[in-house]
Amino acid sequence: MAKSMNRLNDIPVAEHFRLREFECPCCHCVRLSPVLLACLVELRRAWGKPILITSGYRCAAHNKRVKGAPRSLHMAGQAADVAVPLNEQAVVEILARRAGMAMIIPYGRRNFMHLAVA
Ligand SMILES: [Zn+2]
Ligand SMILES: [Zn+2]
């Protein structure tokens, strides 16, 4: 089997998304809410640009390490941080809300946004 075929979680879960994009960087564990995925698919379609997920699922240890909220939805597979340049955050906020995201936090000059579903 080709080595590229053997990468853990390297499985398409939607047209533009692979499961490994959501995995925890420390342990490769992953949880992914189908609702979050559906919202991201719709956001990608509406925005028309590739979505770079900078933080998806986090195990408890990793969440602690990155100083995430103690009950962060990243640990439930219901949140993703997405790279968005500062000057596009206002439009992406509108599109993300329209796509069904329940919680949207723009991080301004840090050039990412926290998106979560209920
Ligand atoms: Zn981990
Ligand atoms: Zn986040």
PDB file of N, CA and C in Angstrom, residues 10-108:
ATOM      1  N   ASP A  10      -6.786  10.139   7.226  1.00  0.00           N
ATOM      2  CA  ASP A  10      -6.749  10.832   5.933  1.00  0.00           C
ATOM      3  C   ASP A  10      -7.904  10.324   5.070  1.00  0.00           C
ATOM      4  N   ILE A  11      -9.084  10.717   5.464  1.00  0.00           N
ATOM      5  CA  ILE A  11     -10.316  10.199   4.881  1.00  0.00           C
ATOM      6  C   ILE A  11     -11.220  11.387   4.559  1.00  0.00           C
ATOM      7  N   PRO A  12     -11.721  11.458   3.328  1.00  0.00           N
ATOM      8  CA  PRO A  12     -12.628  12.567   3.026  1.00  0.00           C
ATOM      9  C   PRO A  12     -13.943  12.438   3.796  1.00  0.00           C
ATOM     10  N   VAL A  13     -14.374  13.527   4.415  1.00  0.00           N
ATOM     11  CA  VAL A  13     -15.654  13.514   5.127  1.00  0.00           C
ATOM     12  C   VAL A  13     -16.670  14.432   4.430  1.00  0.00           C
ATOM     13  N   ALA A  14     -16.167  15.271   3.513  1.00  0.00           N
ATOM     14  CA  ALA A  14     -17.017  16.122   2.685  1.00  0.00           C
ATOM     15  C   ALA A  14     -16.156  16.522   1.495  1.00  0.00           C
ATOM     16  N   GLU A  15     -16.734  17.234   0.539  1.00  0.00           N
ATOM     17  CA  GLU A  15     -15.997  17.509  -0.696  1.00  0.00           C
ATOM     18  C   GLU A  15     -14.641  18.160  -0.444  1.00  0.00           C
ATOM     19  N   HIS A  16     -14.599  19.143   0.434  1.00  0.00           N
ATOM     20  CA  HIS A  16     -13.348  19.886   0.633  1.00  0.00           C
ATOM     21  C   HIS A  16     -12.703  19.636   1.991  1.00  0.00           C
ATOM     22  N   PHE A  17     -13.144  18.619   2.693  1.00  0.00           N
ATOM     23  CA  PHE A  17     -12.626  18.400   4.050  1.00  0.00           C
ATOM     24  C   PHE A  17     -12.241  16.952   4.265  1.00  0.00           C
ATOM     25  N   ARG A  18     -11.108  16.766   4.966  1.00  0.00           N
ATOM     26  CA  ARG A  18     -10.659  15.434   5.343  1.00  0.00           C
ATOM     27  C   ARG A  18     -10.666  15.351   6.873  1.00  0.00           C
ATOM     28  N   LEU A  19     -10.908  14.152   7.371  1.00  0.00           N
ATOM     29  CA  LEU A  19     -11.034  13.977   8.819  1.00  0.00           C
ATOM     30  C   LEU A  19      -9.785  14.440   9.556  1.00  0.00           C
ATOM     31  N   ARG A  20      -8.610  14.216   8.952  1.00  0.00           N
ATOM     32  CA  ARG A  20      -7.372  14.555   9.662  1.00  0.00           C
ATOM     33  C   ARG A  20      -7.218  16.058   9.900  1.00  0.00           C
ATOM     34  N   GLU A  21      -7.910  16.881   9.137  1.00  0.00           N
ATOM     35  CA  GLU A  21      -7.840  18.325   9.366  1.00  0.00           C
ATOM     36  C   GLU A  21      -8.436  18.700  10.721  1.00  0.00           C
ATOM     37  N   PHE A  22      -9.230  17.801  11.275  1.00  0.00           N
ATOM     38  CA  PHE A  22      -9.909  18.085  12.545  1.00  0.00           C
ATOM     39  C   PHE A  22      -9.241  17.397  13.737  1.00  0.00           C
ATOM     40  N   GLU A  23      -8.244  16.565  13.487  1.00  0.00           N
ATOM     41  CA  GLU A  23      -7.704  15.744  14.584  1.00  0.00           C
ATOM     42  C   GLU A  23      -6.875  16.575  15.562  1.00  0.00           C
ATOM     43  N   CYS A  24      -6.776  16.045  16.781  1.00  0.00           N
ATOM     44  CA  CYS A  24      -5.933  16.683  17.796  1.00  0.00           C
ATOM     45  C   CYS A  24      -4.466  16.498  17.416  1.00  0.00           C
ATOM     46  N   PRO A  25      -3.671  17.594  17.432  1.00  0.00           N
ATOM     47  CA  PRO A  25      -2.278  17.472  16.997  1.00  0.00           C
ATOM     48  C   PRO A  25      -1.422  16.601  17.910  1.00  0.00           C
ATOM     49  N   CYS A  26      -1.812  16.425  19.172  1.00  0.00           N
ATOM     50  CA  CYS A  26      -0.921  15.671  20.076  1.00  0.00           C
ATOM     51  C   CYS A  26      -1.174  14.173  20.024  1.00  0.00           C
ATOM     52  N   CYS A  27      -2.408  13.740  19.800  1.00  0.00           N
ATOM     53  CA  CYS A  27      -2.721  12.309  19.915  1.00  0.00           C
ATOM     54  C   CYS A  27      -3.428  11.735  18.689  1.00  0.00           C
ATOM     55  N   HIS A  28      -3.744  12.587  17.730  1.00  0.00           N
ATOM     56  CA  HIS A  28      -4.455  12.182  16.509  1.00  0.00           C
ATOM     57  C   HIS A  28      -5.872  11.679  16.773  1.00  0.00           C
ATOM     58  N   CYS A  29      -6.367  11.845  18.002  1.00  0.00           N
ATOM     59  CA  CYS A  29      -7.767  11.519  18.251  1.00  0.00           C
ATOM     60  C   CYS A  29      -8.636  12.589  17.588  1.00  0.00           C
ATOM     61  N   VAL A  30      -9.855  12.227  17.277  1.00  0.00           N
ATOM     62  CA  VAL A  30     -10.728  13.200  16.620  1.00  0.00           C
ATOM     63  C   VAL A  30     -12.182  12.920  16.952  1.00  0.00           C
ATOM     64  N   ARG A  31     -12.920  14.002  17.190  1.00  0.00           N
ATOM     65  CA  ARG A  31     -14.375  13.966  17.266  1.00  0.00           C
ATOM     66  C   ARG A  31     -14.842  15.070  16.326  1.00  0.00           C
ATOM     67  N   LEU A  32     -15.872  14.809  15.550  1.00  0.00           N
ATOM     68  CA  LEU A  32     -16.356  15.811  14.602  1.00  0.00           C
ATOM     69  C   LEU A  32     -17.872  15.782  14.546  1.00  0.00           C
ATOM     70  N   SER A  33     -18.490  16.857  14.982  1.00  0.00           N
ATOM     71  CA  SER A  33     -19.939  16.980  14.912  1.00  0.00           C
ATOM     72  C   SER A  33     -20.364  17.111  13.455  1.00  0.00           C
ATOM     73  N   PRO A  34     -21.321  16.304  12.991  1.00  0.00           N
ATOM     74  CA  PRO A  34     -21.823  16.445  11.625  1.00  0.00           C
ATOM     75  C   PRO A  34     -22.451  17.808  11.382  1.00  0.00           C
ATOM     76  N   VAL A  35     -22.953  18.431  12.444  1.00  0.00           N
ATOM     77  CA  VAL A  35     -23.545  19.767  12.308  1.00  0.00           C
ATOM     78  C   VAL A  35     -22.443  20.788  12.013  1.00  0.00           C
ATOM     79  N   LEU A  36     -21.323  20.694  12.753  1.00  0.00           N
ATOM     80  CA  LEU A  36     -20.190  21.594  12.502  1.00  0.00           C
ATOM     81  C   LEU A  36     -19.686  21.411  11.072  1.00  0.00           C
ATOM     82  N   LEU A  37     -19.548  20.160  10.648  1.00  0.00           N
ATOM     83  CA  LEU A  37     -19.061  19.887   9.292  1.00  0.00           C
ATOM     84  C   LEU A  37     -20.004  20.490   8.245  1.00  0.00           C
ATOM     85  N   ALA A  38     -21.309  20.311   8.425  1.00  0.00           N
ATOM     86  CA  ALA A  38     -22.281  20.842   7.465  1.00  0.00           C
ATOM     87  C   ALA A  38     -22.185  22.369   7.392  1.00  0.00           C
ATOM     88  N   CYS A  39     -22.004  23.026   8.530  1.00  0.00           N
ATOM     89  CA  CYS A  39     -21.869  24.486   8.544  1.00  0.00           C
ATOM     90  C   CYS A  39     -20.588  24.923   7.841  1.00  0.00           C
ATOM     91  N   LEU A  40     -19.509  24.182   8.043  1.00  0.00           N
ATOM     92  CA  LEU A  40     -18.240  24.521   7.391  1.00  0.00           C
ATOM     93  C   LEU A  40     -18.330  24.326   5.876  1.00  0.00           C
ATOM     94  N   VAL A  41     -19.019  23.275   5.451  1.00  0.00           N
ATOM     95  CA  VAL A  41     -19.216  23.027   4.015  1.00  0.00           C
ATOM     96  C   VAL A  41     -19.985  24.197   3.396  1.00  0.00           C
ATOM     97  N   GLU A  42     -21.026  24.639   4.083  1.00  0.00           N
ATOM     98  CA  GLU A  42     -21.834  25.760   3.575  1.00  0.00           C
ATOM     99  C   GLU A  42     -21.019  27.063   3.583  1.00  0.00           C
ATOM    100  N   LEU A  43     -20.235  27.271   4.648  1.00  0.00           N
ATOM    101  CA  LEU A  43     -19.396  28.476   4.724  1.00  0.00           C
ATOM    102  C   LEU A  43     -18.370  28.501   3.590  1.00  0.00           C
ATOM    103  N   ARG A  44     -17.771  27.353   3.320  1.00  0.00           N
ATOM    104  CA  ARG A  44     -16.777  27.279   2.248  1.00  0.00           C
ATOM    105  C   ARG A  44     -17.403  27.617   0.898  1.00  0.00           C
ATOM    106  N   ARG A  45     -18.615  27.099   0.679  1.00  0.00           N
ATOM    107  CA  ARG A  45     -19.331  27.358  -0.573  1.00  0.00           C
ATOM    108  C   ARG A  45     -19.634  28.863  -0.695  1.00  0.00           C
ATOM    109  N   ALA A  46     -20.123  29.450   0.397  1.00  0.00           N
ATOM    110  CA  ALA A  46     -20.527  30.861   0.362  1.00  0.00           C
ATOM    111  C   ALA A  46     -19.316  31.788   0.250  1.00  0.00           C
ATOM    112  N   TRP A  47     -18.242  31.469   0.959  1.00  0.00           N
ATOM    113  CA  TRP A  47     -17.025  32.297   0.966  1.00  0.00           C
ATOM    114  C   TRP A  47     -16.236  32.102  -0.327  1.00  0.00           C
ATOM    115  N   GLY A  48     -16.284  30.874  -0.833  1.00  0.00           N
ATOM    116  CA  GLY A  48     -15.604  30.566  -2.100  1.00  0.00           C
ATOM    117  C   GLY A  48     -14.099  30.434  -1.969  1.00  0.00           C
ATOM    118  N   LYS A  49     -13.638  30.212  -0.735  1.00  0.00           N
ATOM    119  CA  LYS A  49     -12.191  30.059  -0.522  1.00  0.00           C
ATOM    120  C   LYS A  49     -11.909  28.820   0.312  1.00  0.00           C
ATOM    121  N   PRO A  50     -10.726  28.234   0.156  1.00  0.00           N
ATOM    122  CA  PRO A  50     -10.365  27.077   0.984  1.00  0.00           C
ATOM    123  C   PRO A  50     -10.370  27.465   2.467  1.00  0.00           C
ATOM    124  N   ILE A  51     -10.818  26.550   3.293  1.00  0.00           N
ATOM    125  CA  ILE A  51     -10.873  26.807   4.724  1.00  0.00           C
ATOM    126  C   ILE A  51      -9.733  26.065   5.408  1.00  0.00           C
ATOM    127  N   LEU A  52      -8.871  26.839   6.068  1.00  0.00           N
ATOM    128  CA  LEU A  52      -7.749  26.248   6.799  1.00  0.00           C
ATOM    129  C   LEU A  52      -8.101  26.175   8.275  1.00  0.00           C
ATOM    130  N   ILE A  53      -8.231  24.946   8.765  1.00  0.00           N
ATOM    131  CA  ILE A  53      -8.572  24.755  10.168  1.00  0.00           C
ATOM    132  C   ILE A  53      -7.281  24.741  10.985  1.00  0.00           C
ATOM    133  N   THR A  54      -7.158  25.704  11.915  1.00  0.00           N
ATOM    134  CA  THR A  54      -5.939  25.794  12.710  1.00  0.00           C
ATOM    135  C   THR A  54      -6.077  25.039  14.034  1.00  0.00           C
ATOM    136  N   SER A  55      -7.322  24.757  14.452  1.00  0.00           N
ATOM    137  CA  SER A  55      -7.546  23.936  15.636  1.00  0.00           C
ATOM    138  C   SER A  55      -8.950  23.335  15.542  1.00  0.00           C
ATOM    139  N   GLY A  56      -9.014  22.008  15.535  1.00  0.00           N
ATOM    140  CA  GLY A  56     -10.301  21.324  15.475  1.00  0.00           C
ATOM    141  C   GLY A  56     -10.578  20.643  16.804  1.00  0.00           C
ATOM    142  N   TYR A  57     -10.582  19.306  16.799  1.00  0.00           N
ATOM    143  CA  TYR A  57     -10.779  18.594  18.049  1.00  0.00           C
ATOM    144  C   TYR A  57      -9.535  18.735  18.939  1.00  0.00           C
ATOM    145  N   ARG A  58      -9.791  18.880  20.247  1.00  0.00           N
ATOM    146  CA  ARG A  58      -8.687  18.888  21.226  1.00  0.00           C
ATOM    147  C   ARG A  58      -9.005  17.887  22.322  1.00  0.00           C
ATOM    148  N   CYS A  59      -8.056  17.028  22.615  1.00  0.00           N
ATOM    149  CA  CYS A  59      -8.205  16.204  23.815  1.00  0.00           C
ATOM    150  C   CYS A  59      -8.033  17.123  25.028  1.00  0.00           C
ATOM    151  N   ALA A  60      -8.385  16.640  26.204  1.00  0.00           N
ATOM    152  CA  ALA A  60      -8.348  17.481  27.413  1.00  0.00           C
ATOM    153  C   ALA A  60      -6.941  18.022  27.671  1.00  0.00           C
ATOM    154  N   ALA A  61      -5.930  17.161  27.482  1.00  0.00           N
ATOM    155  CA  ALA A  61      -4.550  17.583  27.754  1.00  0.00           C
ATOM    156  C   ALA A  61      -4.123  18.695  26.800  1.00  0.00           C
ATOM    157  N   HIS A  62      -4.464  18.543  25.526  1.00  0.00           N
ATOM    158  CA  HIS A  62      -4.073  19.556  24.548  1.00  0.00           C
ATOM    159  C   HIS A  62      -4.829  20.863  24.800  1.00  0.00           C
ATOM    160  N   ASN A  63      -6.112  20.733  25.159  1.00  0.00           N
ATOM    161  CA  ASN A  63      -6.908  21.938  25.440  1.00  0.00           C
ATOM    162  C   ASN A  63      -6.290  22.738  26.587  1.00  0.00           C
ATOM    163  N   LYS A  64      -5.819  22.017  27.576  1.00  0.00           N
ATOM    164  CA  LYS A  64      -5.181  22.652  28.724  1.00  0.00           C
ATOM    165  C   LYS A  64      -3.892  23.353  28.297  1.00  0.00           C
ATOM    166  N   ARG A  65      -3.116  22.645  27.450  1.00  0.00           N
ATOM    167  CA  ARG A  65      -1.828  23.170  26.992  1.00  0.00           C
ATOM    168  C   ARG A  65      -1.996  24.483  26.220  1.00  0.00           C
ATOM    169  N   VAL A  66      -3.058  24.549  25.399  1.00  0.00           N
ATOM    170  CA  VAL A  66      -3.257  25.778  24.608  1.00  0.00           C
ATOM    171  C   VAL A  66      -4.121  26.797  25.357  1.00  0.00           C
ATOM    172  N   LYS A  67      -4.352  26.517  26.643  1.00  0.00           N
ATOM    173  CA  LYS A  67      -5.123  27.412  27.510  1.00  0.00           C
ATOM    174  C   LYS A  67      -6.547  27.645  26.988  1.00  0.00           C
ATOM    175  N   GLY A  68      -7.152  26.572  26.482  1.00  0.00           N
ATOM    176  CA  GLY A  68      -8.542  26.645  26.050  1.00  0.00           C
ATOM    177  C   GLY A  68      -9.466  26.743  27.255  1.00  0.00           C
ATOM    178  N   ALA A  69     -10.688  27.170  27.014  1.00  0.00           N
ATOM    179  CA  ALA A  69     -11.679  27.235  28.093  1.00  0.00           C
ATOM    180  C   ALA A  69     -11.875  25.834  28.670  1.00  0.00           C
ATOM    181  N   PRO A  70     -12.100  25.756  30.005  1.00  0.00           N
ATOM    182  CA  PRO A  70     -12.211  24.437  30.648  1.00  0.00           C
ATOM    183  C   PRO A  70     -13.298  23.546  30.023  1.00  0.00           C
ATOM    184  N   ARG A  71     -14.366  24.136  29.508  1.00  0.00           N
ATOM    185  CA  ARG A  71     -15.425  23.345  28.882  1.00  0.00           C
ATOM    186  C   ARG A  71     -15.519  23.641  27.384  1.00  0.00           C
ATOM    187  N   SER A  72     -14.370  23.892  26.787  1.00  0.00           N
ATOM    188  CA  SER A  72     -14.305  24.257  25.371  1.00  0.00           C
ATOM    189  C   SER A  72     -15.043  23.264  24.469  1.00  0.00           C
ATOM    190  N   LEU A  73     -15.791  23.788  23.516  1.00  0.00           N
ATOM    191  CA  LEU A  73     -16.487  22.927  22.556  1.00  0.00           C
ATOM    192  C   LEU A  73     -15.519  22.223  21.607  1.00  0.00           C
ATOM    193  N   HIS A  74     -14.240  22.658  21.605  1.00  0.00           N
ATOM    194  CA  HIS A  74     -13.232  21.917  20.820  1.00  0.00           C
ATOM    195  C   HIS A  74     -13.130  20.478  21.336  1.00  0.00           C
ATOM    196  N   MET A  75     -13.359  20.273  22.612  1.00  0.00           N
ATOM    197  CA  MET A  75     -13.245  18.926  23.204  1.00  0.00           C
ATOM    198  C   MET A  75     -14.462  18.057  22.872  1.00  0.00           C
ATOM    199  N   ALA A  76     -15.503  18.693  22.333  1.00  0.00           N
ATOM    200  CA  ALA A  76     -16.714  17.956  21.956  1.00  0.00           C
ATOM    201  C   ALA A  76     -16.827  17.792  20.439  1.00  0.00           C
ATOM    202  N   GLY A  77     -15.828  18.285  19.706  1.00  0.00           N
ATOM    203  CA  GLY A  77     -15.914  18.208  18.243  1.00  0.00           C
ATOM    204  C   GLY A  77     -16.933  19.170  17.672  1.00  0.00           C
ATOM    205  N   GLN A  78     -17.282  20.202  18.442  1.00  0.00           N
ATOM    206  CA  GLN A  78     -18.303  21.153  18.004  1.00  0.00           C
ATOM    207  C   GLN A  78     -17.733  22.533  17.688  1.00  0.00           C
ATOM    208  N   ALA A  79     -16.408  22.660  17.691  1.00  0.00           N
ATOM    209  CA  ALA A  79     -15.793  23.956  17.404  1.00  0.00           C
ATOM    210  C   ALA A  79     -14.567  23.781  16.525  1.00  0.00           C
ATOM    211  N   ALA A  80     -14.332  24.793  15.693  1.00  0.00           N
ATOM    212  CA  ALA A  80     -13.120  24.828  14.876  1.00  0.00           C
ATOM    213  C   ALA A  80     -12.628  26.257  14.791  1.00  0.00           C
ATOM    214  N   ASP A  81     -11.308  26.417  14.869  1.00  0.00           N
ATOM    215  CA  ASP A  81     -10.701  27.714  14.598  1.00  0.00           C
ATOM    216  C   ASP A  81     -10.280  27.708  13.130  1.00  0.00           C
ATOM    217  N   VAL A  82     -10.592  28.795  12.445  1.00  0.00           N
ATOM    218  CA  VAL A  82     -10.355  28.879  11.008  1.00  0.00           C
ATOM    219  C   VAL A  82      -9.508  30.117  10.725  1.00  0.00           C
ATOM    220  N   ALA A  83      -8.486  29.956   9.881  1.00  0.00           N
ATOM    221  CA  ALA A  83      -7.637  31.099   9.520  1.00  0.00           C
ATOM    222  C   ALA A  83      -8.425  32.059   8.645  1.00  0.00           C
ATOM    223  N   VAL A  84      -8.557  33.298   9.105  1.00  0.00           N
ATOM    224  CA  VAL A  84      -9.260  34.333   8.336  1.00  0.00           C
ATOM    225  C   VAL A  84      -8.494  35.639   8.531  1.00  0.00           C
ATOM    226  N   PRO A  85      -8.000  36.248   7.448  1.00  0.00           N
ATOM    227  CA  PRO A  85      -7.287  37.511   7.596  1.00  0.00           C
ATOM    228  C   PRO A  85      -8.200  38.574   8.215  1.00  0.00           C
ATOM    229  N   LEU A  86      -7.601  39.428   9.000  1.00  0.00           N
ATOM    230  CA  LEU A  86      -8.336  40.476   9.720  1.00  0.00           C
ATOM    231  C   LEU A  86      -9.360  41.189   8.837  1.00  0.00           C
ATOM    232  N   ASN A  87      -8.938  41.546   7.627  1.00  0.00           N
ATOM    233  CA  ASN A  87      -9.834  42.347   6.764  1.00  0.00           C
ATOM    234  C   ASN A  87     -10.996  41.546   6.171  1.00  0.00           C
ATOM    235  N   GLU A  88     -11.050  40.249   6.413  1.00  0.00           N
ATOM    236  CA  GLU A  88     -12.174  39.451   5.910  1.00  0.00           C
ATOM    237  C   GLU A  88     -13.062  38.926   7.032  1.00  0.00           C
ATOM    238  N   GLN A  89     -12.712  39.245   8.275  1.00  0.00           N
ATOM    239  CA  GLN A  89     -13.443  38.663   9.401  1.00  0.00           C
ATOM    240  C   GLN A  89     -14.892  39.150   9.482  1.00  0.00           C
ATOM    241  N   ALA A  90     -15.143  40.396   9.096  1.00  0.00           N
ATOM    242  CA  ALA A  90     -16.515  40.913   9.167  1.00  0.00           C
ATOM    243  C   ALA A  90     -17.419  40.163   8.190  1.00  0.00           C
ATOM    244  N   VAL A  91     -16.938  39.958   6.968  1.00  0.00           N
ATOM    245  CA  VAL A  91     -17.771  39.261   5.979  1.00  0.00           C
ATOM    246  C   VAL A  91     -17.919  37.783   6.343  1.00  0.00           C
ATOM    247  N   VAL A  92     -16.838  37.179   6.827  1.00  0.00           N
ATOM    248  CA  VAL A  92     -16.931  35.764   7.209  1.00  0.00           C
ATOM    249  C   VAL A  92     -17.872  35.585   8.406  1.00  0.00           C
ATOM    250  N   GLU A  93     -17.914  36.566   9.290  1.00  0.00           N
ATOM    251  CA  GLU A  93     -18.843  36.489  10.421  1.00  0.00           C
ATOM    252  C   GLU A  93     -20.294  36.418   9.924  1.00  0.00           C
ATOM    253  N   ILE A  94     -20.606  37.247   8.951  1.00  0.00           N
ATOM    254  CA  ILE A  94     -21.969  37.234   8.376  1.00  0.00           C
ATOM    255  C   ILE A  94     -22.247  35.897   7.698  1.00  0.00           C
ATOM    256  N   LEU A  95     -21.289  35.436   6.886  1.00  0.00           N
ATOM    257  CA  LEU A  95     -21.484  34.175   6.157  1.00  0.00           C
ATOM    258  C   LEU A  95     -21.566  32.990   7.107  1.00  0.00           C
ATOM    259  N   ALA A  96     -20.768  33.018   8.172  1.00  0.00           N
ATOM    260  CA  ALA A  96     -20.764  31.905   9.133  1.00  0.00           C
ATOM    261  C   ALA A  96     -22.087  31.844   9.883  1.00  0.00           C
ATOM    262  N   ARG A  97     -22.629  33.017  10.226  1.00  0.00           N
ATOM    263  CA  ARG A  97     -23.930  33.049  10.909  1.00  0.00           C
ATOM    264  C   ARG A  97     -25.003  32.506   9.994  1.00  0.00           C
ATOM    265  N   ARG A  98     -24.960  32.937   8.729  1.00  0.00           N
ATOM    266  CA  ARG A  98     -25.926  32.479   7.731  1.00  0.00           C
ATOM    267  C   ARG A  98     -25.788  30.960   7.510  1.00  0.00           C
ATOM    268  N   ALA A  99     -24.564  30.458   7.631  1.00  0.00           N
ATOM    269  CA  ALA A  99     -24.326  29.015   7.421  1.00  0.00           C
ATOM    270  C   ALA A  99     -24.786  28.192   8.621  1.00  0.00           C
ATOM    271  N   GLY A 100     -25.142  28.857   9.717  1.00  0.00           N
ATOM    272  CA  GLY A 100     -25.698  28.128  10.858  1.00  0.00           C
ATOM    273  C   GLY A 100     -24.801  28.032  12.082  1.00  0.00           C
ATOM    274  N   MET A 101     -23.636  28.692  12.051  1.00  0.00           N
ATOM    275  CA  MET A 101     -22.769  28.655  13.233  1.00  0.00           C
ATOM    276  C   MET A 101     -23.471  29.370  14.395  1.00  0.00           C
ATOM    277  N   ALA A 102     -23.409  28.768  15.574  1.00  0.00           N
ATOM    278  CA  ALA A 102     -24.108  29.323  16.735  1.00  0.00           C
ATOM    279  C   ALA A 102     -23.221  30.311  17.491  1.00  0.00           C
ATOM    280  N   MET A 103     -21.916  30.094  17.445  1.00  0.00           N
ATOM    281  CA  MET A 103     -20.993  30.971  18.158  1.00  0.00           C
ATOM    282  C   MET A 103     -19.832  31.327  17.237  1.00  0.00           C
ATOM    283  N   ILE A 104     -19.575  32.631  17.145  1.00  0.00           N
ATOM    284  CA  ILE A 104     -18.545  33.121  16.236  1.00  0.00           C
ATOM    285  C   ILE A 104     -17.712  34.143  16.993  1.00  0.00           C
ATOM    286  N   ILE A 105     -16.418  33.864  17.133  1.00  0.00           N
ATOM    287  CA  ILE A 105     -15.542  34.819  17.828  1.00  0.00           C
ATOM    288  C   ILE A 105     -14.384  35.193  16.901  1.00  0.00           C
ATOM    289  N   PRO A 106     -14.373  36.449  16.408  1.00  0.00           N
ATOM    290  CA  PRO A 106     -13.239  36.896  15.591  1.00  0.00           C
ATOM    291  C   PRO A 106     -12.057  37.268  16.488  1.00  0.00           C
ATOM    292  N   TYR A 107     -10.871  36.818  16.116  1.00  0.00           N
ATOM    293  CA  TYR A 107      -9.687  37.104  16.926  1.00  0.00           C
ATOM    294  C   TYR A 107      -8.811  38.200  16.313  1.00  0.00           C
ATOM    295  N   GLY A 108      -9.427  39.011  15.445  1.00  0.00           N
ATOM    296  CA  GLY A 108      -8.761  40.218  14.954  1.00  0.00           C
ATOM    297  C   GLY A 108      -7.381  39.985  14.374  1.00  0.00           C
TER     298      GLY A 108
END
